[in-house]
mmCIF file of C-alpha atoms in Angstrom:
data_model
loop_
_atom_site.group_PDB
_atom_site.id
_atom_site.type_symbol
_atom_site.label_atom_id
_atom_site.label_comp_id
_atom_site.label_asym_id
_atom_site.label_seq_id
_atom_site.Cartn_x
_atom_site.Cartn_y
_atom_site.Cartn_z
ATOM 1 C CA UNK A 1 109.776 171.765 -78.936
ATOM 2 C CA UNK A 2 108.214 168.415 -78.042
ATOM 3 C CA UNK A 3 110.918 165.783 -78.336
ATOM 4 C CA UNK A 4 108.406 162.926 -78.336
ATOM 5 C CA UNK A 5 106.846 163.404 -81.754
ATOM 6 C CA UNK A 6 108.819 160.361 -82.945
ATOM 7 C CA UNK A 7 108.159 158.350 -79.802
ATOM 8 C CA UNK A 8 104.363 158.334 -79.660
ATOM 9 C CA UNK A 9 102.697 159.950 -82.641
ATOM 10 C CA UNK A 10 100.560 161.851 -82.921
ATOM 11 C CA UNK A 11 100.077 163.181 -79.399
ATOM 12 C CA UNK A 12 99.777 166.269 -77.264
ATOM 13 C CA UNK A 13 99.295 166.056 -73.522
ATOM 14 C CA UNK A 14 97.167 168.585 -71.659
ATOM 15 C CA UNK A 15 99.421 170.271 -69.132
ATOM 16 C CA UNK A 16 102.543 169.012 -70.881
ATOM 17 C CA UNK A 17 105.718 170.575 -69.556
ATOM 18 C CA UNK A 18 109.040 170.006 -71.217
ATOM 19 C CA UNK A 19 112.155 170.893 -69.265
ATOM 20 C CA UNK A 20 115.569 170.744 -70.822
ATOM 21 C CA UNK A 21 118.360 170.606 -68.253
ATOM 22 C CA UNK A 22 121.265 170.344 -70.636
ATOM 23 C CA UNK A 23 122.063 171.499 -74.133
ATOM 24 C CA UNK A 24 122.026 168.888 -76.828
ATOM 25 C CA UNK A 25 125.449 169.734 -78.217
ATOM 26 C CA UNK A 26 125.344 166.884 -80.685
ATOM 27 C CA UNK A 27 122.095 166.742 -82.621
ATOM 28 C CA UNK A 28 123.161 163.376 -83.989
ATOM 29 C CA UNK A 29 123.166 161.831 -80.543
ATOM 30 C CA UNK A 30 119.786 160.176 -80.926
ATOM 31 C CA UNK A 31 119.985 158.554 -77.513
ATOM 32 C CA UNK A 32 119.380 161.958 -75.959
ATOM 33 C CA UNK A 33 116.006 162.176 -77.676
ATOM 34 C CA UNK A 34 114.684 158.934 -76.206
ATOM 35 C CA UNK A 35 113.438 158.499 -72.640
ATOM 36 C CA UNK A 36 115.685 156.537 -70.323
ATOM 37 C CA UNK A 37 112.860 155.671 -67.957
ATOM 38 C CA UNK A 38 109.356 156.290 -66.691
ATOM 39 C CA UNK A 39 109.413 157.740 -63.160
ATOM 40 C CA UNK A 40 107.309 159.294 -60.413
ATOM 41 C CA UNK A 41 108.440 162.834 -59.588
ATOM 42 C CA UNK A 42 107.846 163.274 -55.843
ATOM 43 C CA UNK A 43 108.457 166.718 -54.291
ATOM 44 C CA UNK A 44 109.805 167.155 -50.750
ATOM 45 C CA UNK A 45 108.916 169.809 -48.177
ATOM 46 C CA UNK A 46 112.199 171.653 -48.816
ATOM 47 C CA UNK A 47 111.286 172.066 -52.549
ATOM 48 C CA UNK A 48 113.771 169.405 -53.625
ATOM 49 C CA UNK A 49 112.503 166.214 -55.207
ATOM 50 C CA UNK A 50 113.300 162.608 -55.927
ATOM 51 C CA UNK A 51 112.236 160.282 -58.713
ATOM 52 C CA UNK A 52 110.913 156.782 -58.116
ATOM 53 C CA UNK A 53 112.329 154.613 -60.893
ATOM 54 C CA UNK A 54 110.401 151.544 -59.746
ATOM 55 C CA UNK A 55 109.125 150.008 -56.518
ATOM 56 C CA UNK A 56 112.643 149.787 -55.065
ATOM 57 C CA UNK A 57 114.865 152.360 -56.783
ATOM 58 C CA UNK A 58 115.161 156.085 -56.077
ATOM 59 C CA UNK A 59 116.876 158.608 -58.341
ATOM 60 C CA UNK A 60 118.207 161.864 -56.883
ATOM 61 C CA UNK A 61 118.934 164.586 -59.477
ATOM 62 C CA UNK A 62 122.253 166.350 -58.963
ATOM 63 C CA UNK A 63 121.569 169.232 -61.361
ATOM 64 C CA UNK A 64 118.042 170.246 -60.352
ATOM 65 C CA UNK A 65 117.377 171.834 -56.963
ATOM 66 C CA UNK A 66 113.616 172.185 -57.441
ATOM 67 C CA UNK A 67 110.937 170.213 -59.208
ATOM 68 C CA UNK A 68 109.696 171.883 -62.412
ATOM 69 C CA UNK A 69 106.196 170.824 -61.333
ATOM 70 C CA UNK A 70 106.241 172.579 -57.976
ATOM 71 C CA UNK A 71 104.454 170.644 -55.245
ATOM 72 C CA UNK A 72 102.612 168.403 -57.690
ATOM 73 C CA UNK A 73 103.506 164.726 -57.787
ATOM 74 C CA UNK A 74 103.424 163.476 -61.375
ATOM 75 C CA UNK A 75 104.536 160.636 -63.568
ATOM 76 C CA UNK A 76 107.081 161.634 -66.182
ATOM 77 C CA UNK A 77 109.378 160.424 -68.901
ATOM 78 C CA UNK A 78 113.008 161.228 -68.181
ATOM 79 C CA UNK A 79 116.356 161.025 -69.897
ATOM 80 C CA UNK A 80 119.176 160.853 -67.373
ATOM 81 C CA UNK A 81 122.860 159.994 -67.099
ATOM 82 C CA UNK A 82 124.514 158.205 -64.200
ATOM 83 C CA UNK A 83 126.936 160.425 -62.249
ATOM 84 C CA UNK A 84 128.413 157.914 -59.805
ATOM 85 C CA UNK A 85 128.203 154.206 -59.222
ATOM 86 C CA UNK A 86 124.850 153.194 -57.676
ATOM 87 C CA UNK A 87 124.787 153.070 -53.875
ATOM 88 C CA UNK A 88 123.068 150.646 -51.488
ATOM 89 C CA UNK A 89 123.010 147.876 -54.034
ATOM 90 C CA UNK A 90 121.547 150.171 -56.678
ATOM 91 C CA UNK A 91 118.439 151.212 -54.734
ATOM 92 C CA UNK A 92 119.663 154.825 -54.489
ATOM 93 C CA UNK A 93 121.242 156.485 -57.523
ATOM 94 C CA UNK A 94 122.433 160.018 -58.174
ATOM 95 C CA UNK A 95 121.717 161.077 -61.745
ATOM 96 C CA UNK A 96 122.081 164.029 -64.099
ATOM 97 C CA UNK A 97 118.713 164.886 -65.651
ATOM 98 C CA UNK A 98 119.029 165.742 -69.340
ATOM 99 C CA UNK A 99 115.322 166.369 -69.774
ATOM 100 C CA UNK A 100 112.059 165.651 -68.011
ATOM 101 C CA UNK A 101 108.595 165.495 -69.591
ATOM 102 C CA UNK A 102 105.466 165.123 -67.468
ATOM 103 C CA UNK A 103 102.560 162.797 -68.179
ATOM 104 C CA UNK A 104 98.952 163.751 -67.478
ATOM 105 C CA UNK A 105 98.482 162.409 -63.947
ATOM 106 C CA UNK A 106 95.092 162.043 -62.278
ATOM 107 C CA UNK A 107 93.352 160.467 -59.313
ATOM 108 C CA UNK A 108 90.680 157.790 -59.757
ATOM 109 C CA UNK A 109 87.133 159.060 -59.319
ATOM 110 C CA UNK A 110 84.081 157.355 -57.799
ATOM 111 C CA UNK A 111 81.097 156.669 -60.008
ATOM 112 C CA UNK A 112 77.391 156.656 -59.233
ATOM 113 C CA UNK A 113 74.253 156.345 -61.329
ATOM 114 C CA UNK A 114 73.912 160.124 -61.132
ATOM 115 C CA UNK A 115 77.312 161.078 -62.570
ATOM 116 C CA UNK A 116 78.065 158.029 -64.728
ATOM 117 C CA UNK A 117 77.078 159.560 -68.068
ATOM 118 C CA UNK A 118 79.592 162.408 -67.870
ATOM 119 C CA UNK A 119 82.503 159.964 -68.202
ATOM 120 C CA UNK A 120 81.431 158.900 -71.694
ATOM 121 C CA UNK A 121 81.623 155.419 -73.153
ATOM 122 C CA UNK A 122 83.753 155.819 -76.266
ATOM 123 C CA UNK A 123 86.149 153.016 -77.236
ATOM 124 C CA UNK A 124 89.856 153.172 -76.480
ATOM 125 C CA UNK A 125 92.706 150.700 -76.836
ATOM 126 C CA UNK A 126 95.328 150.000 -74.169
ATOM 127 C CA UNK A 127 98.639 149.213 -75.820
ATOM 128 C CA UNK A 128 101.140 146.590 -74.715
ATOM 129 C CA UNK A 129 104.188 148.760 -74.204
ATOM 130 C CA UNK A 130 106.952 149.397 -71.665
ATOM 131 C CA UNK A 131 105.100 152.512 -70.512
ATOM 132 C CA UNK A 132 101.932 150.528 -69.781
ATOM 133 C CA UNK A 133 102.887 149.521 -66.269
ATOM 134 C CA UNK A 134 101.658 149.279 -62.676
ATOM 135 C CA UNK A 135 104.269 150.385 -60.129
ATOM 136 C CA UNK A 136 104.824 152.744 -57.196
ATOM 137 C CA UNK A 137 101.074 152.888 -56.585
ATOM 138 C CA UNK A 138 100.439 154.209 -60.109
ATOM 139 C CA UNK A 139 98.758 152.737 -63.155
ATOM 140 C CA UNK A 140 100.313 154.248 -66.277
ATOM 141 C CA UNK A 141 98.770 153.496 -69.658
ATOM 142 C CA UNK A 142 99.615 154.045 -73.279
ATOM 143 C CA UNK A 143 96.265 154.434 -75.009
ATOM 144 C CA UNK A 144 95.181 154.574 -78.643
ATOM 145 C CA UNK A 145 92.013 155.943 -80.196
ATOM 146 C CA UNK A 146 90.709 157.704 -83.288
ATOM 147 C CA UNK A 147 90.828 161.471 -83.555
ATOM 148 C CA UNK A 148 90.036 164.050 -86.193
ATOM 149 C CA UNK A 149 89.713 167.459 -84.548
ATOM 150 C CA UNK A 150 93.052 168.817 -83.221
ATOM 151 C CA UNK A 151 91.229 171.087 -80.778
ATOM 152 C CA UNK A 152 89.041 168.335 -79.316
ATOM 153 C CA UNK A 153 89.784 167.075 -75.814
ATOM 154 C CA UNK A 154 89.724 163.337 -75.157
ATOM 155 C CA UNK A 155 88.932 162.822 -71.488
ATOM 156 C CA UNK A 156 90.067 159.671 -69.689
ATOM 157 C CA UNK A 157 89.043 158.692 -66.173
ATOM 158 C CA UNK A 158 89.656 155.694 -63.954
ATOM 159 C CA UNK A 159 86.478 154.854 -62.074
ATOM 160 C CA UNK A 160 86.249 153.248 -58.646
ATOM 161 C CA UNK A 161 83.227 151.531 -57.119
ATOM 162 C CA UNK A 162 82.390 149.669 -60.322
ATOM 163 C CA UNK A 163 82.170 146.325 -58.505
ATOM 164 C CA UNK A 164 80.813 146.433 -54.936
ATOM 165 C CA UNK A 165 82.258 142.978 -54.285
ATOM 166 C CA UNK A 166 85.783 143.885 -55.425
ATOM 167 C CA UNK A 167 87.304 147.259 -54.396
ATOM 168 C CA UNK A 168 90.361 146.385 -56.509
ATOM 169 C CA UNK A 169 88.376 146.533 -59.749
ATOM 170 C CA UNK A 170 88.472 149.691 -61.868
ATOM 171 C CA UNK A 171 87.041 150.849 -65.176
ATOM 172 C CA UNK A 172 88.787 153.096 -67.694
ATOM 173 C CA UNK A 173 86.287 155.403 -69.371
ATOM 174 C CA UNK A 174 86.839 157.556 -72.445
ATOM 175 C CA UNK A 175 84.835 160.619 -73.417
ATOM 176 C CA UNK A 176 85.844 161.712 -76.922
ATOM 177 C CA UNK A 177 83.387 164.627 -76.849
ATOM 178 C CA UNK A 178 82.215 163.721 -80.350
ATOM 179 C CA UNK A 179 85.696 163.329 -81.871
ATOM 180 C CA UNK A 180 85.298 159.646 -82.769
ATOM 181 C CA UNK A 181 86.497 159.390 -86.374
ATOM 182 C CA UNK A 182 89.719 159.976 -88.257
ATOM 183 C CA UNK A 183 93.191 158.555 -87.876
ATOM 184 C CA UNK A 184 94.733 156.671 -84.980
ATOM 185 C CA UNK A 185 96.613 158.546 -82.304
ATOM 186 C CA UNK A 186 98.363 157.553 -79.063
ATOM 187 C CA UNK A 187 98.823 159.228 -75.717
ATOM 188 C CA UNK A 188 99.904 158.576 -72.139
ATOM 189 C CA UNK A 189 97.856 158.849 -68.955
ATOM 190 C CA UNK A 190 98.737 157.969 -65.347
ATOM 191 C CA UNK A 191 96.496 157.343 -62.357
ATOM 192 C CA UNK A 192 97.640 157.646 -58.743
ATOM 193 C CA UNK A 193 96.032 154.915 -56.631
ATOM 194 C CA UNK A 194 98.069 155.650 -53.504
ATOM 195 C CA UNK A 195 95.883 156.494 -50.542
ATOM 196 C CA UNK A 196 92.743 154.776 -51.787
ATOM 197 C CA UNK A 197 90.856 152.818 -49.099
ATOM 198 C CA UNK A 198 91.549 149.085 -48.913
ATOM 199 C CA UNK A 199 94.625 149.434 -51.119
ATOM 200 C CA UNK A 200 97.926 148.713 -49.387
ATOM 201 C CA UNK A 201 100.924 146.462 -49.797
ATOM 202 C CA UNK A 202 101.060 144.509 -53.052
ATOM 203 C CA UNK A 203 97.668 143.903 -54.609
ATOM 204 C CA UNK A 204 96.156 142.581 -57.810
ATOM 205 C CA UNK A 205 93.938 145.093 -59.571
ATOM 206 C CA UNK A 206 91.481 144.367 -62.347
ATOM 207 C CA UNK A 207 90.986 146.879 -65.139
ATOM 208 C CA UNK A 208 88.132 146.818 -67.607
ATOM 209 C CA UNK A 209 87.493 149.059 -70.587
ATOM 210 C CA UNK A 210 85.582 149.308 -73.851
ATOM 211 C CA UNK A 211 87.877 148.672 -76.809
ATOM 212 C CA UNK A 212 87.092 148.998 -80.503
ATOM 213 C CA UNK A 213 86.495 145.232 -80.589
ATOM 214 C CA UNK A 214 84.345 145.045 -77.460
ATOM 215 C CA UNK A 215 84.721 144.847 -73.695
ATOM 216 C CA UNK A 216 88.148 143.841 -72.368
ATOM 217 C CA UNK A 217 89.755 143.203 -68.991
ATOM 218 C CA UNK A 218 93.308 142.909 -67.718
ATOM 219 C CA UNK A 219 94.930 142.350 -64.340
ATOM 220 C CA UNK A 220 97.983 144.105 -62.920
ATOM 221 C CA UNK A 221 100.102 143.422 -59.858
ATOM 222 C CA UNK A 222 100.582 146.751 -58.103
ATOM 223 C CA UNK A 223 102.720 147.612 -55.094
ATOM 224 C CA UNK A 224 101.475 150.649 -53.211
ATOM 225 C CA UNK A 225 103.761 153.434 -51.910
ATOM 226 C CA UNK A 226 104.874 152.969 -48.285
ATOM 227 C CA UNK A 227 104.207 156.625 -47.447
ATOM 228 C CA UNK A 228 107.710 157.681 -46.382
ATOM 229 C CA UNK A 229 108.674 161.276 -47.086
ATOM 230 C CA UNK A 230 111.136 161.885 -49.965
ATOM 231 C CA UNK A 231 113.807 163.403 -47.727
ATOM 232 C CA UNK A 232 113.631 160.424 -45.382
ATOM 233 C CA UNK A 233 113.957 158.064 -48.309
ATOM 234 C CA UNK A 234 117.070 159.872 -49.493
ATOM 235 C CA UNK A 235 118.571 159.885 -46.057
ATOM 236 C CA UNK A 236 117.867 156.184 -45.577
ATOM 237 C CA UNK A 237 119.282 155.142 -48.826
ATOM 238 C CA UNK A 238 100.185 164.121 -81.579
ATOM 239 C CA UNK A 239 97.753 165.899 -81.522
ATOM 240 C CA UNK A 240 95.303 164.320 -79.158
ATOM 241 C CA UNK A 241 94.465 166.446 -76.152
ATOM 242 C CA UNK A 242 94.195 164.107 -73.180
ATOM 243 C CA UNK A 243 92.470 165.457 -70.116
#
């Protein structure tokens, strides 16, 4: 069962995986149904994993030996409980994962005149919300658009190379594949910018997109991942198909 029907409605994420790590003994405990945080799930070579809470804080699950997403690094909503007092000034925390729910996570793609049309140009709104955030080298967005066909796939892509004079400028493109009418629906999408050329340290990125009221832009301050391996970090410390 998808526990997020009340959180962002209506929505359905392509590739959605819901993992329950503890029984909800008390159905009235509504706090268990809400996400505690938005994290990056980063697997290690030994099949363990850590979760990046933000640019400075690492969560280590005490009740999960392996990532439910295998070797894939993804953004996810998580509900967790603290097990011990935070260590190292709070930058490293051991937590008990109650549940973990992945977000569709993609890489930006380059655009050219040849392939531009395949990304579509349908309007989409970017919502001001706690899950619309730039951190850990990722841009995570809560988006809103109109939908009518439950089986239709709404494809979102983050395009690079849209401004030859500014490699830090990106464009969010939406291809509704003809599903452009009906009621409003929300969804989540994350883009991994780590490893892109000319992106390192803390940078300012510019995002542009076509909204239902016209062209819009926004700027985000984004700190890129430092590239250290997860194990080293630990030792040192509803109905929209989104494709």
